[in-house]
Amino acid sequence: MNRRYRKTVIAGNWKMNMTASETKKFAEEMKKIMPRAKWCDTLICVPSCNIATAAKAFKDLRIAVGAENVYYEEKGAYTGEVSANMLKDLAVKYVICGHSERRQYFGETDQIVNKKVHAVLDAGMNPIICVGETLDQRETGITGDWIALQVKGALYGVSADKLRRCIIAYEPIWAIGTGKTATAEQAGEVCGNIRATIRSLYGARVARSVTIQYGGSMNPKNAAELLAQPDIDGGLIGGAALKPEQFVDIINAANQD
Ligand code: PGA
């Protein structure tokens, strides 16, 4: 973390878990234990059908509501899709773009991710842009090149001004939901490389203001060590964000004085 230049952001990603009733129950539990997080912003990305419930339930908790996905067209005949303005109208502040599960199961390409990033920015929200390599890519030594390409693709045409509203989440695919975490050094190195890529595109001042998260089996045990890396400014948390105590432990790790 480097709080002098950028925000620390702890984000939950509930994926396709939690019904609306479970969302309310989670909020009740959180009310008892949520710390006053002075040093970090907190949010949870929830399934789109639960956004309205979450917005109400999280209101007094200082937890912002995020969406897990968006469609990039403004409106029209796209049955089943949800636009950026629809999310914005429900008080959504953050939208995950290009999560590896969407890339893998729903065929999202860098070009689609880029369109989503633009749609989210144009609607005045903050995209959380996910990038990450497979185990094969890591083992063949192409992680650096691959991630740089994903970052450049996602940010194509994004102005420096708008980039300040973007969060990049580095999520090695082999660490997601597997209980395997990248070591703090591995994660720190890639996040440092992401910042170097942004520096090459936008210059040093902009690059140092961008929040870069780590995601992939972050939990109460490994959070402090990961967050101690200078280029890791928060976490995108799946499994551990479904359990109030674990999520709070991670918030506390990010909120040390
Ligand atoms: P995980 O998920 O924490 O369960 O590994 C992270 C993510 O996919 O965002």
Tab-separated table of C-alpha atoms and ligand atoms in Angstrom:
chain	number	residue	atom	x	y	z
A	1	MET	CA	0.000	0.000	0.000
A	2	ASN	CA	1.070	3.558	-0.444
A	3	ARG	CA	-1.603	5.731	1.119
A	4	ARG	CA	0.204	8.920	0.320
A	5	TYR	CA	-0.571	8.648	-3.364
A	6	ARG	CA	-3.620	6.412	-3.700
A	7	LYS	CA	-6.628	4.876	-2.000
A	8	THR	CA	-6.605	1.453	-0.431
A	9	VAL	CA	-9.727	-0.400	-1.560
A	10	ILE	CA	-11.072	-3.670	-0.158
A	11	ALA	CA	-13.690	-5.141	-2.484
A	12	GLY	CA	-15.804	-8.259	-2.161
A	13	ASN	CA	-16.882	-10.218	-5.210
A	14	TRP	CA	-19.806	-12.416	-4.342
A	15	LYS	CA	-20.038	-14.050	-7.772
A	16	MET	CA	-23.212	-16.196	-8.144
A	17	ASN	CA	-23.637	-16.597	-4.398
A	18	MET	CA	-26.052	-15.016	-1.914
A	19	THR	CA	-29.775	-14.501	-2.418
A	20	ALA	CA	-31.482	-11.231	-1.504
A	21	SER	CA	-32.480	-12.684	1.893
A	22	GLU	CA	-28.910	-13.824	2.513
A	23	THR	CA	-27.734	-10.339	1.573
A	24	LYS	CA	-29.896	-8.843	4.317
A	25	LYS	CA	-28.633	-11.395	6.820
A	26	PHE	CA	-25.016	-10.641	5.898
A	27	ALA	CA	-25.651	-6.929	6.457
A	28	GLU	CA	-27.143	-7.588	9.909
A	29	GLU	CA	-24.052	-9.567	10.891
A	30	MET	CA	-21.781	-6.870	9.513
A	31	LYS	CA	-23.575	-4.194	11.516
A	32	LYS	CA	-22.280	-5.821	14.691
A	33	ILE	CA	-18.637	-6.010	13.635
A	34	MET	CA	-17.893	-3.529	10.842
A	35	PRO	CA	-14.957	-1.349	11.912
A	36	ARG	CA	-14.710	2.356	11.234
A	37	ALA	CA	-12.237	1.978	8.401
A	38	LYS	CA	-10.306	5.205	8.308
A	39	TRP	CA	-7.686	4.093	5.835
A	40	CYS	CA	-9.587	2.083	3.277
A	41	ASP	CA	-12.696	2.180	1.139
A	42	THR	CA	-14.873	-0.910	1.269
A	43	LEU	CA	-17.338	-2.267	-1.270
A	44	ILE	CA	-19.027	-5.488	-2.259
A	45	CYS	CA	-19.947	-6.455	-5.805
A	46	VAL	CA	-23.199	-8.404	-5.754
A	47	PRO	CA	-25.332	-10.212	-8.376
A	48	SER	CA	-27.382	-7.620	-10.317
A	49	CYS	CA	-30.720	-8.888	-8.991
A	50	ASN	CA	-29.532	-8.080	-5.440
A	51	ILE	CA	-28.192	-4.595	-6.056
A	52	ALA	CA	-31.273	-2.757	-4.790
A	53	THR	CA	-31.432	-4.926	-1.661
A	54	ALA	CA	-27.706	-4.474	-1.017
A	55	ALA	CA	-27.871	-0.708	-1.558
A	56	LYS	CA	-30.493	-0.482	1.180
A	57	ALA	CA	-28.925	-3.018	3.529
A	58	PHE	CA	-25.364	-1.629	3.289
A	59	LYS	CA	-26.398	1.999	3.576
A	60	ASP	CA	-25.367	2.558	7.188
A	61	LEU	CA	-22.412	0.225	6.957
A	62	ARG	CA	-20.035	2.363	4.919
A	63	ILE	CA	-19.919	-0.403	2.318
A	64	ALA	CA	-20.463	0.772	-1.248
A	65	VAL	CA	-22.288	-1.446	-3.719
A	66	GLY	CA	-20.648	-2.744	-6.844
A	67	ALA	CA	-21.855	-4.787	-9.816
A	68	GLU	CA	-20.125	-7.893	-11.124
A	69	ASN	CA	-20.749	-7.214	-14.781
A	70	VAL	CA	-22.334	-4.764	-17.245
A	71	TYR	CA	-23.264	-4.674	-20.910
A	72	TYR	CA	-21.604	-1.925	-22.925
A	73	GLU	CA	-24.497	-0.788	-25.139
A	74	GLU	CA	-26.578	2.096	-23.825
A	75	LYS	CA	-29.983	0.496	-24.391
A	76	GLY	CA	-31.958	-1.575	-26.876
A	77	ALA	CA	-32.817	-5.129	-27.870
A	78	TYR	CA	-30.286	-7.048	-25.735
A	79	THR	CA	-32.496	-9.450	-23.818
A	80	GLY	CA	-31.176	-10.260	-20.379
A	81	GLU	CA	-28.466	-7.620	-20.300
A	82	VAL	CA	-28.016	-4.699	-17.888
A	83	SER	CA	-26.648	-1.308	-18.958
A	84	ALA	CA	-24.279	1.028	-17.118
A	85	ASN	CA	-27.032	3.621	-16.647
A	86	MET	CA	-29.311	1.017	-15.076
A	87	LEU	CA	-26.572	0.231	-12.549
A	88	LYS	CA	-25.816	3.882	-11.942
A	89	ASP	CA	-29.490	4.546	-11.256
A	90	LEU	CA	-29.374	1.955	-8.458
A	91	ALA	CA	-26.498	3.851	-6.789
A	92	VAL	CA	-23.807	1.430	-7.976
A	93	LYS	CA	-20.333	2.946	-7.643
A	94	TYR	CA	-18.045	0.191	-8.938
A	95	VAL	CA	-18.339	-2.394	-11.708
A	96	ILE	CA	-16.062	-5.399	-12.242
A	97	CYS	CA	-14.968	-5.585	-15.882
A	98	GLY	CA	-13.267	-8.604	-17.419
A	99	HIS	CA	-13.192	-10.988	-14.473
A	100	SER	CA	-11.385	-14.159	-15.580
A	101	GLU	CA	-14.578	-16.190	-15.102
A	102	ARG	CA	-16.325	-13.956	-17.627
A	103	ARG	CA	-13.394	-14.203	-20.008
A	104	GLN	CA	-13.284	-17.992	-19.609
A	105	TYR	CA	-16.976	-18.968	-19.549
A	106	PHE	CA	-18.607	-16.114	-21.471
A	107	GLY	CA	-16.028	-15.398	-24.129
A	108	GLU	CA	-15.127	-11.863	-23.080
A	109	THR	CA	-12.221	-10.578	-25.120
A	110	ASP	CA	-9.935	-7.628	-24.357
A	111	GLN	CA	-11.990	-5.632	-26.875
A	112	ILE	CA	-15.246	-6.373	-25.060
A	113	VAL	CA	-13.614	-5.563	-21.720
A	114	ASN	CA	-12.437	-2.242	-23.167
A	115	LYS	CA	-15.986	-1.383	-24.298
A	116	LYS	CA	-17.305	-2.186	-20.835
A	117	VAL	CA	-14.641	-0.024	-19.190
A	118	HIS	CA	-15.694	2.904	-21.400
A	119	ALA	CA	-19.390	2.343	-20.658
A	120	VAL	CA	-18.741	2.322	-16.896
A	121	LEU	CA	-16.557	5.448	-17.040
A	122	ASP	CA	-19.005	7.302	-19.273
A	123	ALA	CA	-21.781	6.603	-16.764
A	124	GLY	CA	-19.629	8.125	-14.005
A	125	MET	CA	-18.809	4.895	-12.146
A	126	ASN	CA	-15.495	3.205	-11.355
A	127	PRO	CA	-14.422	0.077	-13.245
A	128	ILE	CA	-12.475	-2.654	-11.456
A	129	ILE	CA	-10.516	-4.116	-14.339
A	130	CYS	CA	-9.360	-7.709	-13.827
A	131	VAL	CA	-6.238	-9.131	-15.425
A	132	GLY	CA	-4.381	-12.347	-14.760
A	133	GLU	CA	-2.424	-15.248	-16.200
A	134	THR	CA	-3.085	-18.999	-16.277
A	135	LEU	CA	-0.685	-21.460	-14.654
A	136	ASP	CA	0.588	-22.455	-18.121
A	137	GLN	CA	1.383	-18.859	-18.957
A	138	ARG	CA	3.223	-18.391	-15.663
A	139	GLU	CA	5.221	-21.559	-16.151
A	140	THR	CA	6.237	-20.603	-19.675
A	141	GLY	CA	7.465	-17.226	-18.431
A	142	ILE	CA	5.064	-14.964	-20.334
A	143	THR	CA	3.173	-13.494	-17.347
A	144	GLY	CA	4.684	-10.019	-17.734
A	145	ASP	CA	3.934	-9.703	-21.452
A	146	TRP	CA	0.445	-11.178	-21.099
A	147	ILE	CA	-0.612	-8.869	-18.277
A	148	ALA	CA	0.817	-5.794	-20.024
A	149	LEU	CA	-1.243	-6.689	-23.104
A	150	GLN	CA	-4.428	-7.113	-21.052
A	151	VAL	CA	-3.862	-3.780	-19.293
A	152	LYS	CA	-3.207	-1.963	-22.564
A	153	GLY	CA	-6.237	-3.585	-24.207
A	154	ALA	CA	-8.578	-2.704	-21.349
A	155	LEU	CA	-7.379	0.900	-21.190
A	156	TYR	CA	-7.379	1.592	-24.924
A	157	GLY	CA	-8.766	5.101	-25.502
A	158	VAL	CA	-9.169	5.864	-21.774
A	159	SER	CA	-8.009	9.402	-20.926
A	160	ALA	CA	-5.619	10.115	-18.043
A	161	ASP	CA	-8.420	11.928	-16.286
A	162	LYS	CA	-10.706	8.922	-16.437
A	163	LEU	CA	-7.923	6.512	-15.547
A	164	ARG	CA	-7.905	8.024	-12.054
A	165	ARG	CA	-11.318	6.387	-11.558
A	166	CYS	CA	-10.092	2.938	-12.629
A	167	ILE	CA	-8.957	0.188	-10.298
A	168	ILE	CA	-6.839	-2.633	-11.694
A	169	ALA	CA	-7.178	-6.033	-10.024
A	170	TYR	CA	-4.376	-8.509	-10.592
A	171	GLU	CA	-5.892	-11.966	-10.234
A	172	PRO	CA	-3.717	-14.927	-11.211
A	173	ILE	CA	-6.267	-17.432	-12.536
A	174	TRP	CA	-4.530	-20.345	-10.820
A	175	ALA	CA	-5.062	-18.670	-7.440
A	176	ILE	CA	-8.788	-17.916	-7.781
A	177	GLY	CA	-10.976	-20.064	-5.554
A	178	THR	CA	-8.211	-22.658	-5.259
A	179	GLY	CA	-6.815	-21.787	-1.856
A	180	LYS	CA	-3.458	-21.279	-3.610
A	181	THR	CA	-2.237	-17.721	-3.221
A	182	ALA	CA	0.530	-16.052	-5.124
A	183	THR	CA	3.342	-15.274	-2.705
A	184	ALA	CA	3.464	-11.653	-1.633
A	185	GLU	CA	6.624	-11.255	-3.738
A	186	GLN	CA	5.029	-12.778	-6.872
A	187	ALA	CA	1.917	-10.634	-6.490
A	188	GLY	CA	3.928	-7.516	-5.662
A	189	GLU	CA	6.135	-8.009	-8.695
A	190	VAL	CA	3.222	-8.274	-11.139
A	191	CYS	CA	1.422	-5.308	-9.559
A	192	GLY	CA	4.669	-3.332	-9.897
A	193	ASN	CA	4.811	-4.303	-13.564
A	194	ILE	CA	1.201	-3.183	-14.043
A	195	ARG	CA	2.113	0.204	-12.600
A	196	ALA	CA	5.128	0.343	-14.951
A	197	THR	CA	2.829	-0.349	-17.922
A	198	ILE	CA	0.503	2.458	-16.813
A	199	ARG	CA	3.530	4.728	-16.347
A	200	SER	CA	4.648	4.032	-19.908
A	201	LEU	CA	1.180	4.992	-21.181
A	202	TYR	CA	0.228	7.909	-18.912
A	203	GLY	CA	3.367	9.078	-17.080
A	204	ALA	CA	4.570	8.730	-13.498
A	205	ARG	CA	2.114	11.060	-11.768
A	206	VAL	CA	-0.954	9.295	-13.069
A	207	ALA	CA	0.575	5.849	-12.530
A	208	ARG	CA	1.261	6.439	-8.863
A	209	SER	CA	-2.355	7.501	-8.253
A	210	VAL	CA	-3.923	4.268	-9.546
A	211	THR	CA	-5.174	1.680	-7.051
A	212	ILE	CA	-3.991	-1.830	-7.912
A	213	GLN	CA	-5.564	-4.734	-6.041
A	214	TYR	CA	-4.536	-8.336	-5.639
A	215	GLY	CA	-7.189	-11.068	-5.910
A	216	GLY	CA	-6.983	-14.849	-5.631
A	217	SER	CA	-7.646	-16.613	-2.322
A	218	MET	CA	-6.922	-13.518	-0.250
A	219	ASN	CA	-7.892	-14.333	3.326
A	220	PRO	CA	-7.374	-13.102	6.907
A	221	LYS	CA	-4.102	-15.048	7.135
A	222	ASN	CA	-2.350	-13.721	4.057
A	223	ALA	CA	-3.933	-10.261	3.663
A	224	ALA	CA	-1.470	-8.248	5.776
A	225	GLU	CA	1.555	-9.685	4.006
A	226	LEU	CA	0.093	-9.075	0.549
A	227	LEU	CA	-0.992	-5.544	1.470
A	228	ALA	CA	2.500	-4.762	2.785
A	229	GLN	CA	3.747	-4.832	-0.813
A	230	PRO	CA	4.181	-1.239	-2.002
A	231	ASP	CA	2.225	-1.745	-5.230
A	232	ILE	CA	-0.697	-3.732	-3.757
A	233	ASP	CA	-3.369	-1.247	-2.717
A	234	GLY	CA	-6.165	-3.557	-1.693
A	235	GLY	CA	-7.884	-6.791	-2.517
A	236	LEU	CA	-10.643	-8.285	-4.638
A	237	ILE	CA	-11.981	-11.021	-2.440
A	238	GLY	CA	-14.278	-13.889	-3.407
A	239	GLY	CA	-14.714	-16.705	-0.892
A	240	ALA	CA	-13.628	-14.773	2.210
A	241	ALA	CA	-16.074	-11.943	1.391
A	242	LEU	CA	-19.010	-14.298	1.931
A	243	LYS	CA	-18.195	-14.577	5.634
A	244	PRO	CA	-18.608	-11.397	7.677
A	245	GLU	CA	-15.826	-12.165	10.206
A	246	GLN	CA	-13.294	-13.005	7.513
A	247	PHE	CA	-14.170	-9.971	5.439
A	248	VAL	CA	-13.810	-7.737	8.501
A	249	ASP	CA	-10.419	-9.286	9.334
A	250	ILE	CA	-9.217	-8.355	5.853
A	251	ILE	CA	-10.594	-4.813	6.193
A	252	ASN	CA	-8.720	-4.539	9.500
A	253	ALA	CA	-5.508	-5.714	7.847
A	254	ALA	CA	-5.871	-2.866	5.328
A	255	ASN	CA	-6.779	-0.374	8.006
A	256	GLN	CA	-3.682	-0.533	10.231
A	257	ASP	CA	-2.388	2.831	11.408
B	1	PGA	P1	-11.317	-15.897	-4.400
B	1	PGA	O1	-11.932	-15.068	-5.632
B	1	PGA	O2	-10.962	-14.891	-3.338
B	1	PGA	O3	-12.428	-16.827	-3.954
B	1	PGA	O4	-10.130	-16.620	-4.910
B	1	PGA	C1	-11.373	-13.861	-6.037
B	1	PGA	C2	-12.039	-13.370	-7.295
B	1	PGA	O5	-12.335	-14.176	-8.184
B	1	PGA	O6	-12.293	-12.161	-7.443
